[in-house]
């Protein structure tokens, strides 16, 4: 069954009861407000092996959830959905959404904020193996934009070639929580605007948990934090056995990771930083403020990282104090026109 080419009222509106969709394609549906294909304000909507293609709305190009429960099982495919404001594919302000099968968000889902998903309340969980590829935001969060509520990824996830014109090539969080309970791979995501930060993750509030063994590769920020920018005094970010390779802060600081002026707590244990690059200082890590420690029973290794200015591997600004315990290894790092080849 296919729902297609509606007027400005959208496709399906669910406010109570239970509705089951099996093998349905929602295509080219449109809403002038929320939920181009589906708007859920109460009750339960179950989607099994459904596709959402080229739908559009102001918020939630494909699906908007303000209450009730939405389940997506077996397979769920979202391609080419667009929101002019938040959540190119999904916008959730309340209720619950769960993905229990293979969820793919590939092929230019787009919005101003949250190319795939914008969350201002409610809960979203992924227990299958989601992939997020080639999605875009004209402002923040090429994939996720979270200001409240909770997003949980229970199994391995992949974020590849997503773009934000402002901050957070893959993820922007200002409040609420994002939890990666299994390995997450961030590959070739970009924050591209003239003042863009956080090629993969842009964290200015909320709680973020990154699973051990996660990978950040070839992510780029136009200014600071080629992979991650952490700028929230109330946030603790633990990076354990993570790999950072080939990330780039082209015009600023911290080829892989930056802590900003609001700081935060950054704990690094058993991580590998290799061939990251900063256009100014801190080829791998730039520390502006906050509490930062490099610990762990396994070594933190810094290899062939480069800063055009100072701190080929690590740069510490001002009077900030960092702690090294255990073993840290620095090999062939380079500050090409400044001081501190390693630190």
mmCIF file of C-alpha atoms in Angstrom:
data_model
loop_
_atom_site.group_PDB
_atom_site.id
_atom_site.type_symbol
_atom_site.label_atom_id
_atom_site.label_comp_id
_atom_site.label_asym_id
_atom_site.label_seq_id
_atom_site.Cartn_x
_atom_site.Cartn_y
_atom_site.Cartn_z
ATOM 1 C CA UNK A 1 0.000 0.000 0.000
ATOM 2 C CA UNK A 2 1.191 3.512 -0.790
ATOM 3 C CA UNK A 3 0.103 6.876 0.606
ATOM 4 C CA UNK A 4 1.212 9.651 -1.719
ATOM 5 C CA UNK A 5 0.823 13.263 -2.811
ATOM 6 C CA UNK A 6 -1.484 14.703 -0.174
ATOM 7 C CA UNK A 7 -2.456 18.326 0.242
ATOM 8 C CA UNK A 8 -1.158 20.550 3.056
ATOM 9 C CA UNK A 9 -2.983 18.524 5.720
ATOM 10 C CA UNK A 10 -0.491 15.649 5.700
ATOM 11 C CA UNK A 11 -1.090 11.944 5.359
ATOM 12 C CA UNK A 12 -2.267 10.199 8.550
ATOM 13 C CA UNK A 13 -3.279 11.722 11.900
ATOM 14 C CA UNK A 14 -3.392 9.349 14.899
ATOM 15 C CA UNK A 15 -4.704 10.639 18.233
ATOM 16 C CA UNK A 16 -6.053 7.478 19.935
ATOM 17 C CA UNK A 17 -6.439 3.731 19.555
ATOM 18 C CA UNK A 18 -3.988 1.449 17.722
ATOM 19 C CA UNK A 19 -3.121 1.623 14.040
ATOM 20 C CA UNK A 20 -0.904 -0.956 12.285
ATOM 21 C CA UNK A 21 0.961 -0.268 9.050
ATOM 22 C CA UNK A 22 2.582 -3.262 7.356
ATOM 23 C CA UNK A 23 4.687 -2.805 4.223
ATOM 24 C CA UNK A 24 3.355 0.706 3.591
ATOM 25 C CA UNK A 25 5.182 3.379 1.594
ATOM 26 C CA UNK A 26 4.581 7.006 2.553
ATOM 27 C CA UNK A 27 5.676 9.110 -0.411
ATOM 28 C CA UNK A 28 5.556 12.815 -1.302
ATOM 29 C CA UNK A 29 3.119 13.682 1.477
ATOM 30 C CA UNK A 30 3.087 17.227 2.806
ATOM 31 C CA UNK A 31 1.945 19.207 5.829
ATOM 32 C CA UNK A 32 2.061 22.931 6.466
ATOM 33 C CA UNK A 33 2.653 22.178 10.168
ATOM 34 C CA UNK A 34 3.972 18.938 11.721
ATOM 35 C CA UNK A 35 4.356 15.469 10.258
ATOM 36 C CA UNK A 36 4.287 15.373 6.482
ATOM 37 C CA UNK A 37 3.298 11.693 6.418
ATOM 38 C CA UNK A 38 2.195 10.891 9.979
ATOM 39 C CA UNK A 39 1.249 12.969 12.994
ATOM 40 C CA UNK A 40 0.916 11.045 16.274
ATOM 41 C CA UNK A 41 -0.533 12.806 19.311
ATOM 42 C CA UNK A 42 -1.896 9.777 21.214
ATOM 43 C CA UNK A 43 -2.588 6.080 20.972
ATOM 44 C CA UNK A 44 -0.199 3.652 19.249
ATOM 45 C CA UNK A 45 1.097 3.485 15.701
ATOM 46 C CA UNK A 46 3.003 0.337 14.672
ATOM 47 C CA UNK A 47 5.073 0.459 11.482
ATOM 48 C CA UNK A 48 6.439 -2.824 10.089
ATOM 49 C CA UNK A 49 8.707 -2.764 7.004
ATOM 50 C CA UNK A 50 7.626 0.749 6.041
ATOM 51 C CA UNK A 51 9.279 3.373 3.828
ATOM 52 C CA UNK A 52 9.125 7.159 4.080
ATOM 53 C CA UNK A 53 10.272 8.968 0.941
ATOM 54 C CA UNK A 54 10.253 12.654 -0.058
ATOM 55 C CA UNK A 55 7.732 13.825 2.537
ATOM 56 C CA UNK A 56 7.857 17.379 3.875
ATOM 57 C CA UNK A 57 6.530 19.566 6.681
ATOM 58 C CA UNK A 58 7.485 22.496 8.856
ATOM 59 C CA UNK A 59 8.585 20.073 11.618
ATOM 60 C CA UNK A 60 9.019 16.341 11.122
ATOM 61 C CA UNK A 61 9.193 15.935 7.388
ATOM 62 C CA UNK A 62 7.978 12.340 7.636
ATOM 63 C CA UNK A 63 6.744 11.810 11.229
ATOM 64 C CA UNK A 64 5.847 14.123 14.117
ATOM 65 C CA UNK A 65 5.190 12.686 17.584
ATOM 66 C CA UNK A 66 3.760 14.776 20.420
ATOM 67 C CA UNK A 67 2.270 11.890 22.435
ATOM 68 C CA UNK A 68 1.494 8.204 22.310
ATOM 69 C CA UNK A 69 3.790 5.409 21.127
ATOM 70 C CA UNK A 70 5.313 4.727 17.727
ATOM 71 C CA UNK A 71 7.128 1.461 16.955
ATOM 72 C CA UNK A 72 9.194 0.784 13.839
ATOM 73 C CA UNK A 73 10.037 -2.904 13.373
ATOM 74 C CA UNK A 74 11.715 -5.207 10.865
ATOM 75 C CA UNK A 75 12.917 -2.491 8.467
ATOM 76 C CA UNK A 76 12.363 1.261 8.414
ATOM 77 C CA UNK A 77 13.679 3.409 5.543
ATOM 78 C CA UNK A 78 13.712 7.199 5.466
ATOM 79 C CA UNK A 79 15.019 8.956 2.335
ATOM 80 C CA UNK A 80 14.715 12.477 1.025
ATOM 81 C CA UNK A 81 12.364 13.805 3.719
ATOM 82 C CA UNK A 82 12.487 17.531 4.463
ATOM 83 C CA UNK A 83 11.479 19.892 7.249
ATOM 84 C CA UNK A 84 11.846 23.625 6.971
ATOM 85 C CA UNK A 85 12.498 23.913 10.718
ATOM 86 C CA UNK A 86 13.224 20.816 12.852
ATOM 87 C CA UNK A 87 13.579 17.105 12.160
ATOM 88 C CA UNK A 88 13.927 16.288 8.488
ATOM 89 C CA UNK A 89 12.617 12.769 9.080
ATOM 90 C CA UNK A 90 11.233 12.797 12.652
ATOM 91 C CA UNK A 91 10.255 15.471 15.163
ATOM 92 C CA UNK A 92 9.383 14.389 18.704
ATOM 93 C CA UNK A 93 8.127 16.653 21.475
ATOM 94 C CA UNK A 94 6.577 13.953 23.665
ATOM 95 C CA UNK A 95 5.640 10.298 23.718
ATOM 96 C CA UNK A 96 7.893 7.420 22.697
ATOM 97 C CA UNK A 97 9.424 6.148 19.468
ATOM 98 C CA UNK A 98 11.284 2.847 19.234
ATOM 99 C CA UNK A 99 13.172 1.251 16.336
ATOM 100 C CA UNK A 100 13.662 -2.485 16.835
ATOM 101 C CA UNK A 101 14.882 -3.614 13.416
ATOM 102 C CA UNK A 102 17.167 -2.271 10.714
ATOM 103 C CA UNK A 103 16.649 1.468 10.418
ATOM 104 C CA UNK A 104 18.280 3.374 7.543
ATOM 105 C CA UNK A 105 18.289 7.136 7.201
ATOM 106 C CA UNK A 106 20.249 7.500 3.998
ATOM 107 C CA UNK A 107 19.940 9.940 1.162
ATOM 108 C CA UNK A 108 19.553 13.541 2.201
ATOM 109 C CA UNK A 109 16.933 13.828 4.839
ATOM 110 C CA UNK A 110 17.233 17.526 5.684
ATOM 111 C CA UNK A 111 16.067 20.308 8.007
ATOM 112 C CA UNK A 112 17.296 23.519 9.545
ATOM 113 C CA UNK A 113 18.036 21.592 12.778
ATOM 114 C CA UNK A 114 18.321 17.817 12.939
ATOM 115 C CA UNK A 115 18.582 16.508 9.411
ATOM 116 C CA UNK A 116 17.099 13.212 10.617
ATOM 117 C CA UNK A 117 15.769 13.689 14.145
ATOM 118 C CA UNK A 118 14.903 16.653 16.353
ATOM 119 C CA UNK A 119 13.993 15.898 19.974
ATOM 120 C CA UNK A 120 12.587 18.536 22.325
ATOM 121 C CA UNK A 121 10.858 16.027 24.622
ATOM 122 C CA UNK A 122 9.908 12.365 24.844
ATOM 123 C CA UNK A 123 12.105 9.329 24.262
ATOM 124 C CA UNK A 124 13.606 7.696 21.184
ATOM 125 C CA UNK A 125 15.400 4.332 21.188
ATOM 126 C CA UNK A 126 17.222 2.291 18.545
ATOM 127 C CA UNK A 127 17.820 -1.376 19.344
ATOM 128 C CA UNK A 128 18.596 -2.524 15.807
ATOM 129 C CA UNK A 129 21.576 -1.415 13.714
ATOM 130 C CA UNK A 130 20.803 2.091 12.474
ATOM 131 C CA UNK A 131 22.782 3.837 9.750
ATOM 132 C CA UNK A 132 22.714 7.563 9.093
ATOM 133 C CA UNK A 133 24.322 8.675 5.847
ATOM 134 C CA UNK A 134 24.324 11.838 3.710
ATOM 135 C CA UNK A 135 21.803 13.788 5.784
ATOM 136 C CA UNK A 136 22.013 17.568 6.131
ATOM 137 C CA UNK A 137 21.108 20.463 8.414
ATOM 138 C CA UNK A 138 21.262 24.063 7.308
ATOM 139 C CA UNK A 139 21.942 24.993 10.954
ATOM 140 C CA UNK A 140 22.780 22.456 13.718
ATOM 141 C CA UNK A 141 22.879 18.660 13.884
ATOM 142 C CA UNK A 142 23.259 16.933 10.548
ATOM 143 C CA UNK A 143 21.570 13.858 12.060
ATOM 144 C CA UNK A 144 20.416 14.549 15.648
ATOM 145 C CA UNK A 145 19.367 17.809 17.259
ATOM 146 C CA UNK A 146 18.469 17.332 20.933
ATOM 147 C CA UNK A 147 17.348 20.056 23.338
ATOM 148 C CA UNK A 148 15.388 17.890 25.794
ATOM 149 C CA UNK A 149 14.197 14.302 26.095
ATOM 150 C CA UNK A 150 16.324 11.210 25.588
ATOM 151 C CA UNK A 151 17.876 9.356 22.657
ATOM 152 C CA UNK A 152 19.307 5.873 23.259
ATOM 153 C CA UNK A 153 21.183 3.669 20.787
ATOM 154 C CA UNK A 154 21.476 0.144 22.166
ATOM 155 C CA UNK A 155 23.450 -1.479 19.334
ATOM 156 C CA UNK A 156 26.212 -0.459 16.935
ATOM 157 C CA UNK A 157 25.454 2.636 14.876
ATOM 158 C CA UNK A 158 27.074 4.356 11.899
ATOM 159 C CA UNK A 159 27.114 8.076 11.056
ATOM 160 C CA UNK A 160 28.718 8.762 7.681
ATOM 161 C CA UNK A 161 28.978 11.806 5.386
ATOM 162 C CA UNK A 162 26.442 13.907 7.269
ATOM 163 C CA UNK A 163 26.707 17.707 7.185
ATOM 164 C CA UNK A 164 25.648 20.677 9.289
ATOM 165 C CA UNK A 165 26.138 24.182 7.985
ATOM 166 C CA UNK A 166 26.580 25.413 11.562
ATOM 167 C CA UNK A 167 27.470 23.056 14.444
ATOM 168 C CA UNK A 168 27.537 19.296 14.904
ATOM 169 C CA UNK A 169 28.049 17.560 11.592
ATOM 170 C CA UNK A 170 26.315 14.500 13.022
ATOM 171 C CA UNK A 171 24.983 15.457 16.472
ATOM 172 C CA UNK A 172 24.133 18.678 18.301
ATOM 173 C CA UNK A 173 22.934 18.481 21.909
ATOM 174 C CA UNK A 174 22.070 21.409 24.171
ATOM 175 C CA UNK A 175 19.980 19.509 26.737
ATOM 176 C CA UNK A 176 18.421 16.134 27.444
ATOM 177 C CA UNK A 177 20.561 13.066 26.830
ATOM 178 C CA UNK A 178 22.136 10.909 24.138
ATOM 179 C CA UNK A 179 23.413 7.457 25.077
ATOM 180 C CA UNK A 180 25.471 5.218 22.816
ATOM 181 C CA UNK A 181 25.426 1.857 24.608
ATOM 182 C CA UNK A 182 27.347 0.123 21.805
ATOM 183 C CA UNK A 183 30.143 1.157 19.485
ATOM 184 C CA UNK A 184 29.386 4.208 17.364
ATOM 185 C CA UNK A 185 31.309 4.979 14.170
ATOM 186 C CA UNK A 186 31.511 8.602 12.994
ATOM 187 C CA UNK A 187 33.087 8.824 9.552
ATOM 188 C CA UNK A 188 33.525 11.889 7.317
ATOM 189 C CA UNK A 189 30.912 14.097 8.962
ATOM 190 C CA UNK A 190 31.324 17.850 8.499
ATOM 191 C CA UNK A 191 30.432 21.149 10.182
ATOM 192 C CA UNK A 192 30.975 23.445 7.254
ATOM 193 C CA UNK A 193 29.843 27.012 8.004
ATOM 194 C CA UNK A 194 32.182 29.939 8.496
ATOM 195 C CA UNK A 195 31.888 29.595 12.313
ATOM 196 C CA UNK A 196 31.087 25.877 12.482
ATOM 197 C CA UNK A 197 32.281 23.625 15.318
ATOM 198 C CA UNK A 198 32.175 19.919 16.155
ATOM 199 C CA UNK A 199 32.592 17.879 12.997
ATOM 200 C CA UNK A 200 30.852 14.889 14.591
ATOM 201 C CA UNK A 201 29.567 15.950 18.055
ATOM 202 C CA UNK A 202 28.691 19.423 19.310
ATOM 203 C CA UNK A 203 27.902 19.341 23.043
ATOM 204 C CA UNK A 204 26.789 22.495 24.846
ATOM 205 C CA UNK A 205 24.510 20.890 27.433
ATOM 206 C CA UNK A 206 22.805 17.692 28.484
ATOM 207 C CA UNK A 207 24.338 14.279 29.094
ATOM 208 C CA UNK A 208 26.308 12.268 26.544
ATOM 209 C CA UNK A 209 27.527 8.689 26.948
ATOM 210 C CA UNK A 210 29.865 7.238 24.304
ATOM 211 C CA UNK A 211 30.456 3.476 24.366
ATOM 212 C CA UNK A 212 33.930 2.002 24.622
ATOM 213 C CA UNK A 213 35.600 1.355 21.288
ATOM 214 C CA UNK A 214 33.828 4.079 19.330
ATOM 215 C CA UNK A 215 35.538 5.505 16.263
ATOM 216 C CA UNK A 216 35.910 9.042 14.925
ATOM 217 C CA UNK A 217 37.490 9.143 11.481
ATOM 218 C CA UNK A 218 37.946 11.920 8.908
ATOM 219 C CA UNK A 219 35.470 14.310 10.505
ATOM 220 C CA UNK A 220 35.918 18.031 9.816
ATOM 221 C CA UNK A 221 34.970 21.314 11.468
ATOM 222 C CA UNK A 222 35.552 24.656 9.795
ATOM 223 C CA UNK A 223 36.674 26.133 13.124
ATOM 224 C CA UNK A 224 37.028 24.090 16.350
ATOM 225 C CA UNK A 225 36.811 20.420 17.273
ATOM 226 C CA UNK A 226 37.313 18.339 14.162
ATOM 227 C CA UNK A 227 35.458 15.466 15.830
ATOM 228 C CA UNK A 228 34.072 16.782 19.156
ATOM 229 C CA UNK A 229 33.443 20.128 20.807
ATOM 230 C CA UNK A 230 32.521 19.951 24.517
ATOM 231 C CA UNK A 231 31.431 23.284 25.972
ATOM 232 C CA UNK A 232 29.163 22.621 28.952
ATOM 233 C CA UNK A 233 30.197 22.977 32.596
ATOM 234 C CA UNK A 234 27.590 20.440 33.694
ATOM 235 C CA UNK A 235 28.488 17.702 31.223
ATOM 236 C CA UNK A 236 30.911 14.814 31.723
ATOM 237 C CA UNK A 237 32.171 13.066 28.597
ATOM 238 C CA UNK A 238 34.095 9.811 29.004
ATOM 239 C CA UNK A 239 36.046 8.509 26.015
ATOM 240 C CA UNK A 240 37.298 4.960 26.536
ATOM 241 C CA UNK A 241 39.301 2.931 24.005
ATOM 242 C CA UNK A 242 38.116 5.316 21.292
ATOM 243 C CA UNK A 243 40.013 5.950 18.064
ATOM 244 C CA UNK A 244 40.454 9.384 16.499
ATOM 245 C CA UNK A 245 42.120 9.339 13.085
ATOM 246 C CA UNK A 246 42.331 11.942 10.352
ATOM 247 C CA UNK A 247 40.019 14.504 11.961
ATOM 248 C CA UNK A 248 40.547 18.148 11.063
ATOM 249 C CA UNK A 249 39.759 21.551 12.586
ATOM 250 C CA UNK A 250 40.668 23.440 9.450
ATOM 251 C CA UNK A 251 40.543 27.017 10.720
ATOM 252 C CA UNK A 252 40.811 26.674 14.468
ATOM 253 C CA UNK A 253 41.641 24.525 17.459
ATOM 254 C CA UNK A 254 41.605 20.846 18.384
ATOM 255 C CA UNK A 255 41.931 18.562 15.393
ATOM 256 C CA UNK A 256 40.024 15.855 17.278
ATOM 257 C CA UNK A 257 38.615 17.311 20.543
ATOM 258 C CA UNK A 258 38.082 20.766 22.069
ATOM 259 C CA UNK A 259 36.850 21.808 25.499
ATOM 260 C CA UNK A 260 35.384 25.308 25.205
ATOM 261 C CA UNK A 261 35.174 28.300 27.501
ATOM 262 C CA UNK A 262 32.342 26.746 29.546
ATOM 263 C CA UNK A 263 34.466 23.657 30.008
ATOM 264 C CA UNK A 264 32.974 20.402 31.149
ATOM 265 C CA UNK A 265 34.635 17.230 32.376
ATOM 266 C CA UNK A 266 36.558 15.175 29.839
ATOM 267 C CA UNK A 267 37.943 11.761 30.826
ATOM 268 C CA UNK A 268 40.148 10.041 28.245
ATOM 269 C CA UNK A 269 41.237 6.424 28.817
ATOM 270 C CA UNK A 270 43.048 4.082 26.426
ATOM 271 C CA UNK A 271 42.370 6.223 23.351
ATOM 272 C CA UNK A 272 44.352 6.547 20.143
ATOM 273 C CA UNK A 273 44.835 9.897 18.389
ATOM 274 C CA UNK A 274 46.529 9.624 15.024
ATOM 275 C CA UNK A 275 47.035 12.049 12.133
ATOM 276 C CA UNK A 276 44.593 14.662 13.365
ATOM 277 C CA UNK A 277 45.168 18.270 12.324
ATOM 278 C CA UNK A 278 44.386 21.751 13.665
ATOM 279 C CA UNK A 279 44.680 24.917 11.615
ATOM 280 C CA UNK A 280 45.887 26.800 14.705
ATOM 281 C CA UNK A 281 46.652 25.000 18.022
ATOM 282 C CA UNK A 282 46.169 21.514 19.459
ATOM 283 C CA UNK A 283 46.626 18.998 16.676
ATOM 284 C CA UNK A 284 44.665 16.343 18.570
ATOM 285 C CA UNK A 285 43.239 18.010 21.720
ATOM 286 C CA UNK A 286 42.779 21.660 22.672
ATOM 287 C CA UNK A 287 41.801 22.413 26.276
ATOM 288 C CA UNK A 288 40.345 25.849 27.004
ATOM 289 C CA UNK A 289 38.846 25.134 30.427
ATOM 290 C CA UNK A 290 37.158 22.434 32.456
ATOM 291 C CA UNK A 291 38.529 19.289 34.069
ATOM 292 C CA UNK A 292 40.502 16.961 31.817
ATOM 293 C CA UNK A 293 42.233 13.690 32.664
ATOM 294 C CA UNK A 294 44.146 11.150 30.594
ATOM 295 C CA UNK A 295 44.043 7.850 32.464
ATOM 296 C CA UNK A 296 43.464 4.139 32.015
ATOM 297 C CA UNK A 297 45.279 0.830 32.246
ATOM 298 C CA UNK A 298 45.894 1.004 28.489
ATOM 299 C CA UNK A 299 48.003 3.784 27.009
ATOM 300 C CA UNK A 300 46.638 6.932 25.472
ATOM 301 C CA UNK A 301 48.669 7.298 22.279
ATOM 302 C CA UNK A 302 49.281 10.416 20.191
ATOM 303 C CA UNK A 303 50.908 9.753 16.829
ATOM 304 C CA UNK A 304 51.637 12.079 13.885
ATOM 305 C CA UNK A 305 49.178 14.778 14.908
ATOM 306 C CA UNK A 306 49.843 18.280 13.564
ATOM 307 C CA UNK A 307 49.071 21.842 14.573
ATOM 308 C CA UNK A 308 50.001 24.785 12.391
ATOM 309 C CA UNK A 309 50.582 26.776 15.584
ATOM 310 C CA UNK A 310 51.293 25.307 19.041
ATOM 311 C CA UNK A 311 50.830 21.902 20.626
ATOM 312 C CA UNK A 312 51.244 19.279 17.949
ATOM 313 C CA UNK A 313 49.279 16.785 20.052
ATOM 314 C CA UNK A 314 47.807 18.676 23.039
ATOM 315 C CA UNK A 315 47.457 22.375 23.778
ATOM 316 C CA UNK A 316 46.430 23.685 27.214
ATOM 317 C CA UNK A 317 45.199 27.278 27.289
ATOM 318 C CA UNK A 318 45.500 29.671 30.225
ATOM 319 C CA UNK A 319 45.721 28.226 33.719
ATOM 320 C CA UNK A 320 43.724 25.087 33.023
ATOM 321 C CA UNK A 321 45.008 21.990 34.790
ATOM 322 C CA UNK A 322 45.073 18.557 33.210
ATOM 323 C CA UNK A 323 45.974 15.226 34.729
ATOM 324 C CA UNK A 324 48.022 12.440 33.165
ATOM 325 C CA UNK A 325 48.066 9.111 35.011
ATOM 326 C CA UNK A 326 48.975 5.720 33.674
ATOM 327 C CA UNK A 327 50.828 5.744 30.368
ATOM 328 C CA UNK A 328 50.586 8.283 27.571
ATOM 329 C CA UNK A 329 52.761 7.948 24.474
ATOM 330 C CA UNK A 330 53.641 10.810 22.106
ATOM 331 C CA UNK A 331 55.251 9.936 18.780
ATOM 332 C CA UNK A 332 56.117 12.162 15.781
ATOM 333 C CA UNK A 333 53.678 14.963 16.580
ATOM 334 C CA UNK A 334 54.424 18.349 15.040
ATOM 335 C CA UNK A 335 53.770 22.037 15.758
ATOM 336 C CA UNK A 336 54.815 23.325 12.360
ATOM 337 C CA UNK A 337 55.248 27.031 13.154
ATOM 338 C CA UNK A 338 54.877 27.173 16.936
ATOM 339 C CA UNK A 339 55.928 25.537 20.194
ATOM 340 C CA UNK A 340 55.375 22.190 21.813
ATOM 341 C CA UNK A 341 55.654 19.400 19.310
ATOM 342 C CA UNK A 342 53.804 17.154 21.754
ATOM 343 C CA UNK A 343 52.273 19.409 24.445
#
